[in-house]
Amino acid sequence: MQGRLRAETVEAPGSWTTILLERTGVSNIQRGMPSDLSPLEERRLHMMKLLLRLPVAGVAEAWPTETACRERLIVARWPGGIRCPKCESGQIGFLEKRKNYRCKSCRLQFTAQSHSLLHRSHVDLQKWFRTTELLIWHNAHHPDLNYPTGHDLKDHLEISYAAAHAIKKKILKELLLPDGGLLGSCVSVGPAVYAPADVLAGSSDELLWYDAHITT
């Protein structure tokens, strides 16, 4: 079991690292609870909770095709049924020829990816899902924002460095939202794992409890 992590120096205001670290305290702030964890530790705790909800067999096994990933995205984005991303109407049709949805109220045409971080992405959903899994795993085990690098992802996903870097940046930002945002909700589908009631939320004991459970 690892000891308590040391807080790292935060970069200049406005940097990507600073933005990520500033947002990692969201869990305890939302619960109205104090935390004795550093922002970096808060982020790692959040990622460990997402990690414990990943499919045991892995994302590639759980959603092995592009169609399966798209169906999972639709359920995660609209658990109560597809709704228009513009007017929120539930009166939705499907244009078979264009493979688009069409809102019968405002006539907006959209896909499962429209008006989200996946909007107009030419990268397969399978690669988005696999990268999300990879980033959750590494950020839960190794609280180093620079790994995996854009070059690592480029080779792993067989896409350009520019695409890999952009995907990493978008996914990390999304994962720090409650429940991991849209992509976190797509892949972390297992039941939530909670520490015992006698483990204080937002404490180093909670961090160590989750650390023990992701390493066993």
PDB file of C-alpha atoms in Angstrom:
ATOM      1  CA  MET A   1       0.000   0.000   0.000  1.00  0.00           C
ATOM      2  CA  GLN A   2       1.302   3.420  -0.852  1.00  0.00           C
ATOM      3  CA  GLY A   3       1.771   6.118   1.741  1.00  0.00           C
ATOM      4  CA  ARG A   4       0.066   9.447   1.522  1.00  0.00           C
ATOM      5  CA  LEU A   5       0.891  11.323  -1.647  1.00  0.00           C
ATOM      6  CA  ARG A   6       2.702  14.623  -1.568  1.00  0.00           C
ATOM      7  CA  ALA A   7       1.063  17.620  -3.189  1.00  0.00           C
ATOM      8  CA  GLU A   8       2.841  18.822  -6.294  1.00  0.00           C
ATOM      9  CA  THR A   9       3.582  22.426  -7.144  1.00  0.00           C
ATOM     10  CA  VAL A  10       0.818  23.961  -9.226  1.00  0.00           C
ATOM     11  CA  GLU A  11       1.790  25.682 -12.432  1.00  0.00           C
ATOM     12  CA  ALA A  12       1.036  29.292 -13.289  1.00  0.00           C
ATOM     13  CA  PRO A  13      -2.672  30.318 -13.195  1.00  0.00           C
ATOM     14  CA  GLY A  14      -4.467  29.474 -16.411  1.00  0.00           C
ATOM     15  CA  SER A  15      -2.223  26.529 -17.275  1.00  0.00           C
ATOM     16  CA  TRP A  16      -3.794  23.193 -18.131  1.00  0.00           C
ATOM     17  CA  THR A  17      -2.354  21.554 -15.010  1.00  0.00           C
ATOM     18  CA  THR A  18      -3.725  24.297 -12.782  1.00  0.00           C
ATOM     19  CA  ILE A  19      -7.203  24.002 -14.284  1.00  0.00           C
ATOM     20  CA  LEU A  20      -7.242  20.258 -13.631  1.00  0.00           C
ATOM     21  CA  LEU A  21      -5.977  20.558 -10.069  1.00  0.00           C
ATOM     22  CA  GLU A  22      -8.386  23.351  -9.193  1.00  0.00           C
ATOM     23  CA  ARG A  23     -11.325  21.196 -10.276  1.00  0.00           C
ATOM     24  CA  THR A  24     -10.375  18.070  -8.354  1.00  0.00           C
ATOM     25  CA  GLY A  25     -11.854  19.256  -5.062  1.00  0.00           C
ATOM     26  CA  VAL A  26     -15.350  19.135  -6.533  1.00  0.00           C
ATOM     27  CA  SER A  27     -16.373  15.927  -4.765  1.00  0.00           C
ATOM     28  CA  ASN A  28     -15.975  17.158  -1.213  1.00  0.00           C
ATOM     29  CA  ILE A  29     -17.104  20.671  -2.043  1.00  0.00           C
ATOM     30  CA  GLN A  30     -20.323  19.285  -3.487  1.00  0.00           C
ATOM     31  CA  ARG A  31     -20.831  17.110  -0.420  1.00  0.00           C
ATOM     32  CA  GLY A  32     -20.221  20.109   1.821  1.00  0.00           C
ATOM     33  CA  MET A  33     -17.439  18.240   3.603  1.00  0.00           C
ATOM     34  CA  PRO A  34     -13.970  19.492   4.503  1.00  0.00           C
ATOM     35  CA  SER A  35     -10.996  17.669   3.038  1.00  0.00           C
ATOM     36  CA  ASP A  36      -7.465  17.269   4.314  1.00  0.00           C
ATOM     37  CA  LEU A  37      -6.324  16.021   0.910  1.00  0.00           C
ATOM     38  CA  SER A  38      -4.314  18.077  -1.520  1.00  0.00           C
ATOM     39  CA  PRO A  39      -5.901  18.878  -4.906  1.00  0.00           C
ATOM     40  CA  LEU A  40      -3.723  16.192  -6.488  1.00  0.00           C
ATOM     41  CA  GLU A  41      -4.860  13.631  -3.920  1.00  0.00           C
ATOM     42  CA  GLU A  42      -8.491  14.638  -4.457  1.00  0.00           C
ATOM     43  CA  ARG A  43      -8.070  14.030  -8.177  1.00  0.00           C
ATOM     44  CA  ARG A  44      -6.526  10.628  -7.604  1.00  0.00           C
ATOM     45  CA  LEU A  45      -9.310   9.634  -5.203  1.00  0.00           C
ATOM     46  CA  HIS A  46     -11.896  10.624  -7.808  1.00  0.00           C
ATOM     47  CA  MET A  47     -10.133   8.538 -10.466  1.00  0.00           C
ATOM     48  CA  MET A  48      -9.858   5.512  -8.172  1.00  0.00           C
ATOM     49  CA  LYS A  49     -13.625   5.559  -7.671  1.00  0.00           C
ATOM     50  CA  LEU A  50     -14.114   5.576 -11.451  1.00  0.00           C
ATOM     51  CA  LEU A  51     -11.547   2.794 -11.856  1.00  0.00           C
ATOM     52  CA  LEU A  52     -13.397   0.476  -9.494  1.00  0.00           C
ATOM     53  CA  ARG A  53     -16.504   0.815 -11.685  1.00  0.00           C
ATOM     54  CA  LEU A  54     -14.823  -0.111 -14.982  1.00  0.00           C
ATOM     55  CA  PRO A  55     -15.868  -3.417 -16.598  1.00  0.00           C
ATOM     56  CA  VAL A  56     -13.791  -6.263 -15.159  1.00  0.00           C
ATOM     57  CA  ALA A  57     -13.118  -7.661 -18.635  1.00  0.00           C
ATOM     58  CA  GLY A  58     -12.149  -4.234 -19.959  1.00  0.00           C
ATOM     59  CA  VAL A  59     -13.792  -1.663 -22.201  1.00  0.00           C
ATOM     60  CA  ALA A  60     -12.774  -3.384 -25.450  1.00  0.00           C
ATOM     61  CA  GLU A  61     -14.514  -6.567 -24.324  1.00  0.00           C
ATOM     62  CA  ALA A  62     -17.614  -4.806 -22.978  1.00  0.00           C
ATOM     63  CA  TRP A  63     -18.158  -2.731 -26.149  1.00  0.00           C
ATOM     64  CA  PRO A  64     -16.256  -4.514 -28.932  1.00  0.00           C
ATOM     65  CA  THR A  65     -17.739  -2.668 -31.914  1.00  0.00           C
ATOM     66  CA  GLU A  66     -18.432   0.887 -32.990  1.00  0.00           C
ATOM     67  CA  THR A  67     -22.159   0.147 -32.902  1.00  0.00           C
ATOM     68  CA  ALA A  68     -21.934  -1.129 -29.328  1.00  0.00           C
ATOM     69  CA  CYS A  69     -20.050   2.008 -28.279  1.00  0.00           C
ATOM     70  CA  ARG A  70     -22.630   4.245 -29.939  1.00  0.00           C
ATOM     71  CA  GLU A  71     -25.488   2.437 -28.227  1.00  0.00           C
ATOM     72  CA  ARG A  72     -23.723   2.789 -24.886  1.00  0.00           C
ATOM     73  CA  LEU A  73     -23.128   6.499 -25.538  1.00  0.00           C
ATOM     74  CA  ILE A  74     -26.829   7.030 -26.254  1.00  0.00           C
ATOM     75  CA  VAL A  75     -27.879   5.320 -23.023  1.00  0.00           C
ATOM     76  CA  ALA A  76     -25.305   7.240 -20.965  1.00  0.00           C
ATOM     77  CA  ARG A  77     -26.209  10.586 -22.506  1.00  0.00           C
ATOM     78  CA  TRP A  78     -29.978  10.132 -22.496  1.00  0.00           C
ATOM     79  CA  PRO A  79     -30.873   7.535 -19.828  1.00  0.00           C
ATOM     80  CA  GLY A  80     -34.531   8.561 -20.045  1.00  0.00           C
ATOM     81  CA  GLY A  81     -34.660   8.416 -23.839  1.00  0.00           C
ATOM     82  CA  ILE A  82     -33.160  10.540 -26.616  1.00  0.00           C
ATOM     83  CA  ARG A  83     -33.871  14.255 -26.310  1.00  0.00           C
ATOM     84  CA  CYS A  84     -33.035  17.199 -28.531  1.00  0.00           C
ATOM     85  CA  PRO A  85     -29.761  18.835 -27.397  1.00  0.00           C
ATOM     86  CA  LYS A  86     -31.182  22.239 -28.387  1.00  0.00           C
ATOM     87  CA  CYS A  87     -34.768  22.385 -27.099  1.00  0.00           C
ATOM     88  CA  GLU A  88     -34.863  19.255 -24.886  1.00  0.00           C
ATOM     89  CA  SER A  89     -37.902  17.880 -26.708  1.00  0.00           C
ATOM     90  CA  GLY A  90     -38.433  14.139 -26.560  1.00  0.00           C
ATOM     91  CA  GLN A  91     -40.257  14.109 -29.897  1.00  0.00           C
ATOM     92  CA  ILE A  92     -37.436  12.649 -31.954  1.00  0.00           C
ATOM     93  CA  GLY A  93     -37.436  10.944 -35.334  1.00  0.00           C
ATOM     94  CA  PHE A  94     -34.661   9.143 -37.181  1.00  0.00           C
ATOM     95  CA  LEU A  95     -33.514   9.889 -40.727  1.00  0.00           C
ATOM     96  CA  GLU A  96     -32.421   6.504 -42.012  1.00  0.00           C
ATOM     97  CA  LYS A  97     -30.692   7.836 -45.114  1.00  0.00           C
ATOM     98  CA  ARG A  98     -28.546  10.343 -43.218  1.00  0.00           C
ATOM     99  CA  LYS A  99     -28.280   8.270 -40.024  1.00  0.00           C
ATOM    100  CA  ASN A 100     -29.253  11.375 -38.055  1.00  0.00           C
ATOM    101  CA  TYR A 101     -31.900  12.091 -35.456  1.00  0.00           C
ATOM    102  CA  ARG A 102     -34.377  14.888 -36.153  1.00  0.00           C
ATOM    103  CA  CYS A 103     -36.224  16.888 -33.537  1.00  0.00           C
ATOM    104  CA  LYS A 104     -39.888  17.200 -34.476  1.00  0.00           C
ATOM    105  CA  SER A 105     -40.204  20.380 -32.414  1.00  0.00           C
ATOM    106  CA  CYS A 106     -37.293  22.555 -33.569  1.00  0.00           C
ATOM    107  CA  ARG A 107     -36.234  20.419 -36.576  1.00  0.00           C
ATOM    108  CA  LEU A 108     -32.631  20.164 -35.426  1.00  0.00           C
ATOM    109  CA  GLN A 109     -30.743  17.255 -36.952  1.00  0.00           C
ATOM    110  CA  PHE A 110     -28.161  15.666 -34.675  1.00  0.00           C
ATOM    111  CA  THR A 111     -26.271  12.491 -33.815  1.00  0.00           C
ATOM    112  CA  ALA A 112     -25.374  10.855 -30.521  1.00  0.00           C
ATOM    113  CA  GLN A 113     -22.120  12.840 -30.575  1.00  0.00           C
ATOM    114  CA  SER A 114     -23.542  16.262 -31.465  1.00  0.00           C
ATOM    115  CA  HIS A 115     -23.160  19.123 -28.979  1.00  0.00           C
ATOM    116  CA  SER A 116     -20.788  17.173 -26.736  1.00  0.00           C
ATOM    117  CA  LEU A 117     -17.017  16.816 -26.438  1.00  0.00           C
ATOM    118  CA  LEU A 118     -17.337  14.229 -29.231  1.00  0.00           C
ATOM    119  CA  HIS A 119     -18.920  16.738 -31.617  1.00  0.00           C
ATOM    120  CA  ARG A 120     -17.536  16.390 -35.163  1.00  0.00           C
ATOM    121  CA  SER A 121     -14.821  13.994 -34.037  1.00  0.00           C
ATOM    122  CA  HIS A 122     -13.466  11.761 -36.790  1.00  0.00           C
ATOM    123  CA  VAL A 123     -11.887   9.381 -34.262  1.00  0.00           C
ATOM    124  CA  ASP A 124     -13.770   6.138 -33.655  1.00  0.00           C
ATOM    125  CA  LEU A 125     -15.817   5.900 -30.475  1.00  0.00           C
ATOM    126  CA  GLN A 126     -13.940   2.708 -29.621  1.00  0.00           C
ATOM    127  CA  LYS A 127     -10.738   4.743 -29.419  1.00  0.00           C
ATOM    128  CA  TRP A 128     -12.408   7.379 -27.256  1.00  0.00           C
ATOM    129  CA  PHE A 129     -13.653   4.650 -24.904  1.00  0.00           C
ATOM    130  CA  ARG A 130     -10.268   2.899 -24.756  1.00  0.00           C
ATOM    131  CA  THR A 131      -8.454   6.166 -24.099  1.00  0.00           C
ATOM    132  CA  THR A 132     -10.894   7.024 -21.318  1.00  0.00           C
ATOM    133  CA  GLU A 133     -10.219   3.657 -19.689  1.00  0.00           C
ATOM    134  CA  LEU A 134      -6.461   4.134 -20.066  1.00  0.00           C
ATOM    135  CA  LEU A 135      -6.491   7.626 -18.545  1.00  0.00           C
ATOM    136  CA  ILE A 136      -8.645   6.524 -15.615  1.00  0.00           C
ATOM    137  CA  TRP A 137      -6.269   3.641 -14.910  1.00  0.00           C
ATOM    138  CA  HIS A 138      -3.087   5.703 -15.077  1.00  0.00           C
ATOM    139  CA  ASN A 139      -4.488   8.630 -13.096  1.00  0.00           C
ATOM    140  CA  ALA A 140      -5.775   6.284 -10.399  1.00  0.00           C
ATOM    141  CA  HIS A 141      -2.409   4.543 -10.040  1.00  0.00           C
ATOM    142  CA  HIS A 142       0.036   7.280 -11.030  1.00  0.00           C
ATOM    143  CA  PRO A 143      -1.015  10.854 -10.219  1.00  0.00           C
ATOM    144  CA  ASP A 144       1.209  12.280 -12.918  1.00  0.00           C
ATOM    145  CA  LEU A 145      -0.694  14.455 -15.364  1.00  0.00           C
ATOM    146  CA  ASN A 146       1.923  13.947 -18.060  1.00  0.00           C
ATOM    147  CA  TYR A 147       1.428  10.206 -18.473  1.00  0.00           C
ATOM    148  CA  PRO A 148       0.434   8.706 -20.778  1.00  0.00           C
ATOM    149  CA  THR A 149       1.828  11.329 -23.113  1.00  0.00           C
ATOM    150  CA  GLY A 150       0.381  12.338 -26.445  1.00  0.00           C
ATOM    151  CA  HIS A 151       3.081  10.249 -28.116  1.00  0.00           C
ATOM    152  CA  ASP A 152       2.103   7.194 -26.036  1.00  0.00           C
ATOM    153  CA  LEU A 153      -1.530   7.596 -27.066  1.00  0.00           C
ATOM    154  CA  LYS A 154      -0.562   8.212 -30.688  1.00  0.00           C
ATOM    155  CA  ASP A 155       1.121   4.819 -30.843  1.00  0.00           C
ATOM    156  CA  HIS A 156      -1.518   3.060 -28.748  1.00  0.00           C
ATOM    157  CA  LEU A 157      -4.469   4.329 -30.796  1.00  0.00           C
ATOM    158  CA  GLU A 158      -2.703   4.597 -34.163  1.00  0.00           C
ATOM    159  CA  ILE A 159      -3.749   8.199 -34.722  1.00  0.00           C
ATOM    160  CA  SER A 160      -1.804  11.422 -35.234  1.00  0.00           C
ATOM    161  CA  TYR A 161      -0.046  13.131 -32.334  1.00  0.00           C
ATOM    162  CA  ALA A 162      -2.281  16.204 -32.694  1.00  0.00           C
ATOM    163  CA  ALA A 163      -5.428  14.067 -32.439  1.00  0.00           C
ATOM    164  CA  ALA A 164      -4.029  12.083 -29.510  1.00  0.00           C
ATOM    165  CA  HIS A 165      -3.050  15.226 -27.597  1.00  0.00           C
ATOM    166  CA  ALA A 166      -6.458  16.839 -28.191  1.00  0.00           C
ATOM    167  CA  ILE A 167      -8.310  13.701 -27.109  1.00  0.00           C
ATOM    168  CA  LYS A 168      -6.256  13.384 -23.932  1.00  0.00           C
ATOM    169  CA  LYS A 169      -6.907  17.013 -23.002  1.00  0.00           C
ATOM    170  CA  LYS A 170     -10.658  16.746 -23.592  1.00  0.00           C
ATOM    171  CA  ILE A 171     -11.046  13.444 -21.755  1.00  0.00           C
ATOM    172  CA  LEU A 172      -9.088  14.541 -18.682  1.00  0.00           C
ATOM    173  CA  LYS A 173     -11.219  17.666 -18.408  1.00  0.00           C
ATOM    174  CA  GLU A 174     -14.400  15.610 -18.776  1.00  0.00           C
ATOM    175  CA  LEU A 175     -13.360  12.944 -16.271  1.00  0.00           C
ATOM    176  CA  LEU A 176     -13.016  15.508 -13.498  1.00  0.00           C
ATOM    177  CA  LEU A 177     -16.729  16.275 -13.687  1.00  0.00           C
ATOM    178  CA  PRO A 178     -19.085  14.448 -11.282  1.00  0.00           C
ATOM    179  CA  ASP A 179     -19.301  10.747 -12.253  1.00  0.00           C
ATOM    180  CA  GLY A 180     -16.584  11.359 -14.835  1.00  0.00           C
ATOM    181  CA  GLY A 181     -18.804  13.385 -17.146  1.00  0.00           C
ATOM    182  CA  LEU A 182     -20.216  11.827 -20.300  1.00  0.00           C
ATOM    183  CA  LEU A 183     -17.300   9.511 -21.082  1.00  0.00           C
ATOM    184  CA  GLY A 184     -16.827   8.482 -17.474  1.00  0.00           C
ATOM    185  CA  SER A 185     -20.511   7.563 -17.358  1.00  0.00           C
ATOM    186  CA  CYS A 186     -20.074   5.584 -20.573  1.00  0.00           C
ATOM    187  CA  VAL A 187     -17.320   3.299 -19.300  1.00  0.00           C
ATOM    188  CA  SER A 188     -17.608   3.294 -15.492  1.00  0.00           C
ATOM    189  CA  VAL A 189     -20.837   1.334 -15.357  1.00  0.00           C
ATOM    190  CA  GLY A 190     -20.379  -0.876 -12.302  1.00  0.00           C
ATOM    191  CA  PRO A 191     -21.937  -0.162  -8.907  1.00  0.00           C
ATOM    192  CA  ALA A 192     -20.259   2.532  -6.846  1.00  0.00           C
ATOM    193  CA  VAL A 193     -17.807   1.261  -4.239  1.00  0.00           C
ATOM    194  CA  TYR A 194     -17.919   3.081  -0.909  1.00  0.00           C
ATOM    195  CA  ALA A 195     -15.478   3.084   1.975  1.00  0.00           C
ATOM    196  CA  PRO A 196     -16.854   1.924   5.362  1.00  0.00           C
ATOM    197  CA  ALA A 197     -18.814   4.451   7.392  1.00  0.00           C
ATOM    198  CA  ASP A 198     -15.974   4.809   9.903  1.00  0.00           C
ATOM    199  CA  VAL A 199     -13.614   6.060   7.171  1.00  0.00           C
ATOM    200  CA  LEU A 200     -13.917   9.835   7.031  1.00  0.00           C
ATOM    201  CA  ALA A 201     -14.724  11.168   3.556  1.00  0.00           C
ATOM    202  CA  GLY A 202     -12.030  13.447   2.204  1.00  0.00           C
ATOM    203  CA  SER A 203      -9.390  12.099   4.570  1.00  0.00           C
ATOM    204  CA  SER A 204      -6.061  10.410   3.989  1.00  0.00           C
ATOM    205  CA  ASP A 205      -7.663   7.260   5.434  1.00  0.00           C
ATOM    206  CA  GLU A 206     -10.206   7.269   2.601  1.00  0.00           C
ATOM    207  CA  LEU A 207      -7.423   7.688   0.056  1.00  0.00           C
ATOM    208  CA  LEU A 208      -5.510   4.756   1.550  1.00  0.00           C
ATOM    209  CA  TRP A 209      -8.659   2.601   1.690  1.00  0.00           C
ATOM    210  CA  TYR A 210      -9.318   3.053  -2.029  1.00  0.00           C
ATOM    211  CA  ASP A 211      -5.629   2.633  -2.818  1.00  0.00           C
ATOM    212  CA  ALA A 212      -5.690  -0.779  -1.136  1.00  0.00           C
ATOM    213  CA  HIS A 213      -8.750  -1.814  -3.144  1.00  0.00           C
ATOM    214  CA  ILE A 214      -7.346  -0.913  -6.559  1.00  0.00           C
ATOM    215  CA  THR A 215      -4.094  -2.761  -5.881  1.00  0.00           C
ATOM    216  CA  THR A 216      -5.628  -6.030  -4.652  1.00  0.00           C
TER     217      THR A 216
END
